[in-house]
Amino acid sequence: MIIMSQSENYRIVKSQLPLVGGMGGHNFIAVLDPSGKVVHELNGLATSEDGAIKPIGYLPSDRLKVYSETEAGGFFYNPSQRQQTLYEGSYESVMDKYNKGYEAGKKINDQNLPYPFFGLGKNSNSVASTLLNQMGLDDPDLGNALTPGEGSLLLPEKNWCDPSDWKDWQDEVNRDGKAYGYDPLILNLDGKGIQTLAPSSVSARFDHNADGIATATGWAAAGNGILALDLNNNGKIDSG
């Protein structure tokens, strides 16, 4: 049994398989372990009527499907490819984002989309752009290769600044026990877990009871973010 190190960072990269001597490119998503070895992939690929993967679609019966490395029967990634790291963190945090992409891929497959003639339209590059959007990651341009379909989305765009797009998180919460929601919300930005500081070690003080007296409070450590509702629109956290 292989024990994966949880103390070293895994990475999500957008990589590009060169096509036509490097003039064109096929974008896809890869997960790399701390040593740089590829462990997971998500690819959009042309698929024939009988379910076989094709290098390019050109028949009316060809479909655009999303595959993991297991479903595709192998990896497309090579360290020499044009690529950019989009996210780096613990194995758990990386796989959380990867799984969001995998679930989005299943939604794309459910649409049974036709593959555009010779890729001239929404194609495998559109799959990569869509999955990255659903994962909450950037979709950078990797270079000068022709990548038709890049930037086009196959699912409704996720707006990660709009709380209404967070509603699917509710389905991942265990609701069997009691739960109490408060702001501020502490965000794990560095992938090392939530870390807090005792009131005695910070200078933050707030009027928790609205009695005119500011009292000491605990705080989030460096590497964490605080999300709070700014009711008076002054851009500050100034009230308990």
CSV table of N, CA and C in Angstrom, one decimal, residues 96-232:
chain,number,residue,atom,x,y,z
A,96,ASP,N,-10.4,18.1,-3.5
A,96,ASP,CA,-11.7,18.8,-3.4
A,96,ASP,C,-12.0,19.6,-4.7
A,97,LYS,N,-11.0,20.3,-5.2
A,97,LYS,CA,-11.2,21.0,-6.4
A,97,LYS,C,-11.3,20.1,-7.6
A,98,TYR,N,-10.5,19.1,-7.6
A,98,TYR,CA,-10.5,18.1,-8.7
A,98,TYR,C,-11.9,17.4,-8.8
A,99,ASN,N,-12.5,17.1,-7.6
A,99,ASN,CA,-13.8,16.4,-7.6
A,99,ASN,C,-14.9,17.3,-8.1
A,100,LYS,N,-14.8,18.6,-7.8
A,100,LYS,CA,-15.7,19.6,-8.4
A,100,LYS,C,-15.7,19.6,-9.9
A,101,GLY,N,-14.4,19.5,-10.5
A,101,GLY,CA,-14.3,19.4,-11.9
A,101,GLY,C,-14.8,18.1,-12.5
A,102,TYR,N,-14.6,17.0,-11.7
A,102,TYR,CA,-15.1,15.7,-12.2
A,102,TYR,C,-16.6,15.7,-12.2
A,103,GLU,N,-17.3,16.3,-11.2
A,103,GLU,CA,-18.7,16.3,-11.2
A,103,GLU,C,-19.2,17.2,-12.3
A,104,ALA,N,-18.5,18.3,-12.6
A,104,ALA,CA,-18.9,19.2,-13.7
A,104,ALA,C,-18.8,18.4,-15.0
A,105,GLY,N,-17.8,17.6,-15.1
A,105,GLY,CA,-17.6,16.8,-16.3
A,105,GLY,C,-18.8,15.9,-16.6
A,106,LYS,N,-19.3,15.3,-15.5
A,106,LYS,CA,-20.5,14.4,-15.6
A,106,LYS,C,-21.7,15.2,-16.1
A,107,LYS,N,-21.8,16.5,-15.7
A,107,LYS,CA,-23.0,17.3,-16.2
A,107,LYS,C,-22.8,17.6,-17.7
A,108,ILE,N,-21.6,17.8,-18.1
A,108,ILE,CA,-21.3,18.0,-19.5
A,108,ILE,C,-21.7,16.8,-20.3
A,109,ASN,N,-21.3,15.6,-19.8
A,109,ASN,CA,-21.6,14.3,-20.5
A,109,ASN,C,-23.1,14.1,-20.6
A,110,ASP,N,-23.8,14.5,-19.6
A,110,ASP,CA,-25.3,14.3,-19.6
A,110,ASP,C,-25.9,15.1,-20.7
A,111,GLN,N,-25.3,16.2,-21.2
A,111,GLN,CA,-25.9,16.9,-22.3
A,111,GLN,C,-25.7,16.3,-23.7
A,112,ASN,N,-24.8,15.3,-23.8
A,112,ASN,CA,-24.6,14.5,-25.0
A,112,ASN,C,-24.3,15.5,-26.2
A,113,LEU,N,-23.4,16.4,-26.0
A,113,LEU,CA,-23.1,17.5,-26.9
A,113,LEU,C,-22.4,16.9,-28.2
A,114,PRO,N,-22.8,17.4,-29.4
A,114,PRO,CA,-22.1,17.0,-30.6
A,114,PRO,C,-20.7,17.6,-30.6
A,115,TYR,N,-19.7,16.9,-31.2
A,115,TYR,CA,-18.4,17.4,-31.3
A,115,TYR,C,-18.4,18.3,-32.6
A,116,PRO,N,-17.9,19.5,-32.6
A,116,PRO,CA,-17.9,20.4,-33.8
A,116,PRO,C,-17.0,19.8,-34.8
A,117,PHE,N,-17.4,20.0,-36.1
A,117,PHE,CA,-16.6,19.5,-37.2
A,117,PHE,C,-15.2,20.0,-37.2
A,118,PHE,N,-14.3,19.0,-37.0
A,118,PHE,CA,-12.8,19.2,-36.9
A,118,PHE,C,-12.5,20.2,-35.8
A,119,GLY,N,-13.3,20.2,-34.8
A,119,GLY,CA,-13.0,21.0,-33.6
A,119,GLY,C,-13.3,22.5,-33.7
A,120,LEU,N,-13.9,22.9,-34.8
A,120,LEU,CA,-14.2,24.3,-35.0
A,120,LEU,C,-15.5,24.8,-34.3
A,121,GLY,N,-15.4,25.0,-33.0
A,121,GLY,CA,-16.5,25.4,-32.2
A,121,GLY,C,-16.2,25.0,-30.8
A,122,LYS,N,-17.2,24.8,-30.0
A,122,LYS,CA,-17.0,24.4,-28.6
A,122,LYS,C,-16.5,23.0,-28.5
A,123,ASN,N,-15.3,22.8,-28.1
A,123,ASN,CA,-14.6,21.5,-28.2
A,123,ASN,C,-13.9,21.1,-26.9
A,124,SER,N,-12.9,20.4,-27.0
A,124,SER,CA,-12.1,19.9,-25.8
A,124,SER,C,-11.5,21.1,-25.0
A,125,ASN,N,-11.1,22.1,-25.7
A,125,ASN,CA,-10.6,23.3,-25.0
A,125,ASN,C,-11.7,24.0,-24.2
A,126,SER,N,-12.9,23.9,-24.7
A,126,SER,CA,-14.1,24.5,-24.0
A,126,SER,C,-14.3,23.7,-22.7
A,127,VAL,N,-14.1,22.4,-22.8
A,127,VAL,CA,-14.2,21.5,-21.6
A,127,VAL,C,-13.3,22.0,-20.5
A,128,ALA,N,-12.0,22.2,-20.9
A,128,ALA,CA,-11.0,22.6,-19.9
A,128,ALA,C,-11.4,24.0,-19.3
A,129,SER,N,-11.8,24.9,-20.1
A,129,SER,CA,-12.3,26.2,-19.6
A,129,SER,C,-13.5,26.1,-18.7
A,130,THR,N,-14.4,25.2,-19.0
A,130,THR,CA,-15.6,25.1,-18.2
A,130,THR,C,-15.3,24.4,-16.9
A,131,LEU,N,-14.5,23.4,-16.9
A,131,LEU,CA,-14.1,22.7,-15.6
A,131,LEU,C,-13.3,23.6,-14.7
A,132,LEU,N,-12.4,24.4,-15.3
A,132,LEU,CA,-11.7,25.4,-14.4
A,132,LEU,C,-12.6,26.4,-13.8
A,133,ASN,N,-13.6,26.9,-14.5
A,133,ASN,CA,-14.6,27.8,-14.0
A,133,ASN,C,-15.4,27.2,-12.8
A,134,GLN,N,-15.8,25.9,-13.0
A,134,GLN,CA,-16.5,25.2,-12.0
A,134,GLN,C,-15.7,24.9,-10.8
A,135,MET,N,-14.4,24.8,-11.0
A,135,MET,CA,-13.5,24.6,-9.9
A,135,MET,C,-13.1,25.8,-9.1
A,136,GLY,N,-13.4,27.0,-9.7
A,136,GLY,CA,-13.1,28.3,-9.1
A,136,GLY,C,-11.6,28.6,-9.4
A,137,LEU,N,-11.1,28.2,-10.5
A,137,LEU,CA,-9.7,28.5,-10.9
A,137,LEU,C,-9.6,29.3,-12.1
A,138,ASP,N,-8.4,30.0,-12.3
A,138,ASP,CA,-8.2,30.8,-13.5
A,138,ASP,C,-8.0,29.9,-14.7
A,139,ASP,N,-8.2,30.6,-15.9
A,139,ASP,CA,-8.0,29.9,-17.1
A,139,ASP,C,-7.0,30.6,-18.0
A,140,PRO,N,-5.7,30.5,-17.7
A,140,PRO,CA,-4.7,31.3,-18.4
A,140,PRO,C,-4.5,30.9,-19.8
A,141,ASP,N,-4.0,31.8,-20.6
A,141,ASP,CA,-3.6,31.5,-22.0
A,141,ASP,C,-2.2,30.9,-21.9
A,142,LEU,N,-1.9,29.8,-22.4
A,142,LEU,CA,-0.6,29.1,-22.3
A,142,LEU,C,0.4,29.4,-23.4
A,143,GLY,N,0.0,30.2,-24.3
A,143,GLY,CA,1.0,30.6,-25.4
A,143,GLY,C,0.4,30.9,-26.7
A,144,ASN,N,1.2,30.7,-27.8
A,144,ASN,CA,0.8,31.2,-29.1
A,144,ASN,C,0.1,30.2,-29.9
A,145,ALA,N,-0.1,29.0,-29.4
A,145,ALA,CA,-0.8,27.9,-30.2
A,145,ALA,C,-2.3,28.3,-30.4
A,146,LEU,N,-2.8,27.8,-31.6
A,146,LEU,CA,-4.2,28.0,-31.8
A,146,LEU,C,-5.0,27.0,-31.0
A,147,THR,N,-5.9,27.6,-30.2
A,147,THR,CA,-6.7,26.8,-29.3
A,147,THR,C,-8.2,27.1,-29.5
A,148,PRO,N,-8.8,26.8,-30.6
A,148,PRO,CA,-10.3,27.1,-30.8
A,148,PRO,C,-11.1,26.5,-29.7
A,149,GLY,N,-12.1,27.3,-29.3
A,149,GLY,CA,-13.0,26.8,-28.2
A,149,GLY,C,-12.6,27.2,-26.8
A,150,GLU,N,-11.3,27.7,-26.7
A,150,GLU,CA,-10.8,28.1,-25.4
A,150,GLU,C,-11.6,29.3,-24.9
A,151,GLY,N,-12.0,29.3,-23.6
A,151,GLY,CA,-12.8,30.4,-23.1
A,151,GLY,C,-14.3,30.3,-23.2
A,152,SER,N,-14.8,29.4,-24.1
A,152,SER,CA,-16.2,29.1,-24.2
A,152,SER,C,-16.6,28.1,-23.1
A,153,LEU,N,-17.8,28.4,-22.6
A,153,LEU,CA,-18.3,27.6,-21.4
A,153,LEU,C,-19.4,26.7,-21.9
A,154,LEU,N,-19.5,25.5,-21.4
A,154,LEU,CA,-20.5,24.5,-21.7
A,154,LEU,C,-21.5,24.3,-20.6
A,155,LEU,N,-21.3,25.0,-19.4
A,155,LEU,CA,-22.2,25.0,-18.3
A,155,LEU,C,-22.4,26.5,-17.9
A,156,PRO,N,-23.5,26.8,-17.2
A,156,PRO,CA,-23.6,28.2,-16.7
A,156,PRO,C,-22.4,28.6,-15.8
A,157,GLU,N,-22.0,29.8,-16.1
A,157,GLU,CA,-20.7,30.3,-15.4
A,157,GLU,C,-20.9,30.4,-13.9
A,158,LYS,N,-19.9,29.9,-13.2
A,158,LYS,CA,-19.9,30.0,-11.7
A,158,LYS,C,-19.3,31.4,-11.4
A,159,ASN,N,-20.1,32.2,-10.7
A,159,ASN,CA,-19.6,33.5,-10.2
A,159,ASN,C,-19.3,33.3,-8.7
A,160,TRP,N,-18.0,33.2,-8.4
A,160,TRP,CA,-17.6,32.9,-7.0
A,160,TRP,C,-17.7,34.1,-6.1
A,161,CYS,N,-18.1,35.3,-6.7
A,161,CYS,CA,-18.3,36.4,-5.8
A,161,CYS,C,-19.8,36.5,-5.5
A,162,ASP,N,-20.6,35.7,-6.1
A,162,ASP,CA,-22.1,35.7,-5.9
A,162,ASP,C,-22.5,34.6,-4.9
A,163,PRO,N,-23.0,34.9,-3.7
A,163,PRO,CA,-23.4,33.9,-2.8
A,163,PRO,C,-24.4,32.9,-3.3
A,164,SER,N,-25.2,33.3,-4.3
A,164,SER,CA,-26.2,32.4,-4.8
A,164,SER,C,-25.6,31.2,-5.5
A,165,ASP,N,-24.3,31.4,-6.0
A,165,ASP,CA,-23.6,30.3,-6.6
A,165,ASP,C,-22.9,29.3,-5.6
A,166,TRP,N,-23.1,29.6,-4.3
A,166,TRP,CA,-22.5,28.8,-3.3
A,166,TRP,C,-23.5,27.8,-2.8
A,167,LYS,N,-24.8,27.8,-3.3
A,167,LYS,CA,-25.8,27.0,-2.7
A,167,LYS,C,-25.5,25.5,-2.7
A,168,ASP,N,-24.7,25.0,-3.7
A,168,ASP,CA,-24.5,23.6,-3.8
A,168,ASP,C,-23.6,23.1,-2.6
A,169,TRP,N,-22.9,24.0,-1.9
A,169,TRP,CA,-22.1,23.6,-0.8
A,169,TRP,C,-23.1,23.1,0.3
A,170,GLN,N,-24.3,23.5,0.4
A,170,GLN,CA,-25.2,23.1,1.4
A,170,GLN,C,-25.4,21.6,1.4
A,171,ASP,N,-25.3,21.0,0.2
A,171,ASP,CA,-25.6,19.6,0.1
A,171,ASP,C,-24.4,18.8,0.6
A,172,GLU,N,-23.3,19.4,0.9
A,172,GLU,CA,-22.1,18.7,1.3
A,172,GLU,C,-22.0,18.8,2.9
A,173,VAL,N,-22.9,19.4,3.5
A,173,VAL,CA,-22.8,19.6,5.0
A,173,VAL,C,-23.7,18.6,5.7
A,174,ASN,N,-23.1,18.0,6.7
A,174,ASN,CA,-23.8,17.0,7.6
A,174,ASN,C,-24.8,17.8,8.4
A,175,ARG,N,-26.1,17.5,8.2
A,175,ARG,CA,-27.1,18.3,9.0
A,175,ARG,C,-27.7,17.5,10.1
A,176,ASP,N,-27.1,16.3,10.4
A,176,ASP,CA,-27.7,15.5,11.4
A,176,ASP,C,-27.6,16.1,12.8
A,177,GLY,N,-26.6,16.8,13.1
A,177,GLY,CA,-26.4,17.4,14.4
A,177,GLY,C,-26.8,18.9,14.4
A,178,LYS,N,-26.7,19.6,15.6
A,178,LYS,CA,-27.0,21.0,15.7
A,178,LYS,C,-26.0,21.8,15.0
A,179,ALA,N,-26.4,22.8,14.3
A,179,ALA,CA,-25.4,23.7,13.7
A,179,ALA,C,-25.9,25.2,13.9
A,180,TYR,N,-24.9,26.0,14.1
A,180,TYR,CA,-25.2,27.4,14.4
A,180,TYR,C,-24.3,28.2,13.4
A,181,GLY,N,-24.9,29.1,12.6
A,181,GLY,CA,-24.2,29.9,11.7
A,181,GLY,C,-24.0,31.3,12.2
A,182,TYR,N,-22.7,31.8,12.1
A,182,TYR,CA,-22.4,33.1,12.5
A,182,TYR,C,-21.4,33.7,11.5
A,183,ASP,N,-21.3,35.0,11.4
A,183,ASP,CA,-20.2,35.6,10.7
A,183,ASP,C,-19.4,36.3,11.8
A,184,PRO,N,-18.0,36.4,11.6
A,184,PRO,CA,-17.3,36.2,10.4
A,184,PRO,C,-17.0,34.8,10.1
A,185,LEU,N,-16.8,34.5,8.9
A,185,LEU,CA,-16.4,33.1,8.4
A,185,LEU,C,-14.9,33.1,8.2
A,186,ILE,N,-14.2,32.1,8.8
A,186,ILE,CA,-12.8,32.1,8.6
A,186,ILE,C,-12.5,31.1,7.4
A,187,LEU,N,-11.6,31.6,6.5
A,187,LEU,CA,-11.3,30.9,5.3
A,187,LEU,C,-9.9,30.3,5.4
A,188,ASN,N,-9.7,29.1,5.0
A,188,ASN,CA,-8.4,28.4,5.1
A,188,ASN,C,-7.7,28.7,3.8
A,189,LEU,N,-6.9,29.8,3.7
A,189,LEU,CA,-6.2,30.2,2.5
A,189,LEU,C,-4.9,29.5,2.2
A,190,ASP,N,-4.2,29.0,3.2
A,190,ASP,CA,-2.9,28.4,3.0
A,190,ASP,C,-3.0,26.8,2.9
A,191,GLY,N,-4.2,26.3,3.1
A,191,GLY,CA,-4.3,24.8,3.0
A,191,GLY,C,-3.8,24.1,4.2
A,192,LYS,N,-3.5,24.8,5.3
A,192,LYS,CA,-3.0,24.1,6.5
A,192,LYS,C,-4.0,24.0,7.6
A,193,GLY,N,-5.2,24.2,7.3
A,193,GLY,CA,-6.3,24.1,8.3
A,193,GLY,C,-6.5,25.5,9.0
A,194,ILE,N,-7.6,25.6,9.7
A,194,ILE,CA,-8.0,26.8,10.4
A,194,ILE,C,-7.1,26.9,11.6
A,195,GLN,N,-6.5,28.1,11.8
A,195,GLN,CA,-5.7,28.4,13.0
A,195,GLN,C,-6.2,29.7,13.6
A,196,THR,N,-6.4,29.7,14.9
A,196,THR,CA,-6.9,30.8,15.6
A,196,THR,C,-5.9,31.3,16.7
A,197,LEU,N,-6.0,32.5,17.1
A,197,LEU,CA,-5.2,33.1,18.2
A,197,LEU,C,-6.1,33.4,19.4
A,198,ALA,N,-5.5,33.2,20.6
A,198,ALA,CA,-6.2,33.5,21.8
A,198,ALA,C,-6.4,35.0,22.0
A,199,PRO,N,-7.4,35.4,22.7
A,199,PRO,CA,-7.6,36.9,22.9
A,199,PRO,C,-6.4,37.6,23.6
A,200,SER,N,-5.7,36.8,24.4
A,200,SER,CA,-4.5,37.4,25.1
A,200,SER,C,-3.3,37.7,24.2
A,201,SER,N,-3.4,37.2,22.9
A,201,SER,CA,-2.2,37.3,22.0
A,201,SER,C,-2.5,38.3,20.9
A,202,VAL,N,-3.7,38.9,20.9
A,202,VAL,CA,-4.0,39.9,19.8
A,202,VAL,C,-4.6,41.1,20.4
A,203,SER,N,-4.5,42.2,19.6
A,203,SER,CA,-5.0,43.5,20.1
A,203,SER,C,-6.4,43.8,19.6
A,204,ALA,N,-7.1,42.9,18.9
A,204,ALA,CA,-8.4,43.2,18.4
A,204,ALA,C,-9.4,43.2,19.5
A,205,ARG,N,-10.3,44.3,19.5
A,205,ARG,CA,-11.3,44.4,20.5
A,205,ARG,C,-12.6,44.9,19.8
A,206,PHE,N,-13.7,44.4,20.3
A,206,PHE,CA,-15.0,44.7,19.7
A,206,PHE,C,-16.1,44.9,20.8
A,207,ASP,N,-17.1,45.7,20.4
A,207,ASP,CA,-18.2,45.9,21.3
A,207,ASP,C,-19.2,44.8,21.0
A,208,HIS,N,-19.0,43.6,21.6
A,208,HIS,CA,-19.9,42.4,21.3
A,208,HIS,C,-21.3,42.6,21.7
A,209,ASN,N,-21.6,43.3,22.8
A,209,ASN,CA,-22.9,43.4,23.4
A,209,ASN,C,-23.6,44.7,23.1
A,210,ALA,N,-23.0,45.6,22.3
A,210,ALA,CA,-23.5,46.9,22.0
A,210,ALA,C,-23.8,47.7,23.2
A,211,ASP,N,-22.8,47.6,24.2
A,211,ASP,CA,-23.0,48.3,25.5
A,211,ASP,C,-21.9,49.4,25.6
A,212,GLY,N,-21.2,49.7,24.5
A,212,GLY,CA,-20.2,50.8,24.5
A,212,GLY,C,-18.9,50.4,25.0
A,213,ILE,N,-18.7,49.1,25.3
A,213,ILE,CA,-17.4,48.6,25.9
A,213,ILE,C,-16.8,47.6,24.9
A,214,ALA,N,-15.6,47.9,24.5
A,214,ALA,CA,-14.9,47.0,23.6
A,214,ALA,C,-14.1,46.0,24.4
A,215,THR,N,-14.3,44.7,24.1
A,215,THR,CA,-13.6,43.6,24.8
A,215,THR,C,-12.7,42.8,23.9
A,216,ALA,N,-11.7,42.2,24.5
A,216,ALA,CA,-10.8,41.4,23.7
A,216,ALA,C,-11.5,40.2,23.0
A,217,THR,N,-11.0,39.8,21.9
A,217,THR,CA,-11.6,38.7,21.2
A,217,THR,C,-10.5,37.8,20.5
A,218,GLY,N,-10.8,36.6,20.2
A,218,GLY,CA,-9.9,35.7,19.5
A,218,GLY,C,-9.8,36.2,18.0
A,219,TRP,N,-8.8,35.7,17.3
A,219,TRP,CA,-8.6,36.2,15.9
A,219,TRP,C,-8.1,35.0,15.1
A,220,ALA,N,-8.1,35.2,13.8
A,220,ALA,CA,-7.5,34.2,12.9
A,220,ALA,C,-6.0,34.5,12.7
A,221,ALA,N,-5.3,33.4,12.6
A,221,ALA,CA,-3.8,33.5,12.5
A,221,ALA,C,-3.5,33.8,11.0
A,222,ALA,N,-2.2,34.2,10.8
A,222,ALA,CA,-1.7,34.4,9.4
A,222,ALA,C,-1.9,33.2,8.5
A,223,GLY,N,-2.3,33.4,7.3
A,223,GLY,CA,-2.6,32.3,6.4
A,223,GLY,C,-4.1,32.0,6.3
A,224,ASN,N,-4.9,32.7,7.1
A,224,ASN,CA,-6.3,32.5,7.1
A,224,ASN,C,-7.0,33.8,6.7
A,225,GLY,N,-8.1,33.8,6.1
A,225,GLY,CA,-8.9,35.0,5.8
A,225,GLY,C,-10.2,35.1,6.6
A,226,ILE,N,-10.7,36.3,6.7
A,226,ILE,CA,-11.9,36.5,7.4
A,226,ILE,C,-13.0,37.1,6.5
A,227,LEU,N,-14.1,36.4,6.4
A,227,LEU,CA,-15.2,36.9,5.6
A,227,LEU,C,-16.3,37.3,6.5
A,228,ALA,N,-16.7,38.6,6.4
A,228,ALA,CA,-17.7,39.1,7.3
A,228,ALA,C,-18.7,40.0,6.5
A,229,LEU,N,-19.9,40.2,7.0
A,229,LEU,CA,-20.9,41.0,6.3
A,229,LEU,C,-20.7,42.4,6.7
A,230,ASP,N,-20.5,43.3,5.8
A,230,ASP,CA,-20.2,44.7,6.0
A,230,ASP,C,-21.5,45.5,6.0
A,231,LEU,N,-22.3,45.5,7.1
A,231,LEU,CA,-23.6,46.1,7.1
A,231,LEU,C,-23.6,47.6,6.9
A,232,ASN,N,-22.5,48.3,7.5
A,232,ASN,CA,-22.5,49.8,7.3
A,232,ASN,C,-21.6,50.2,6.2
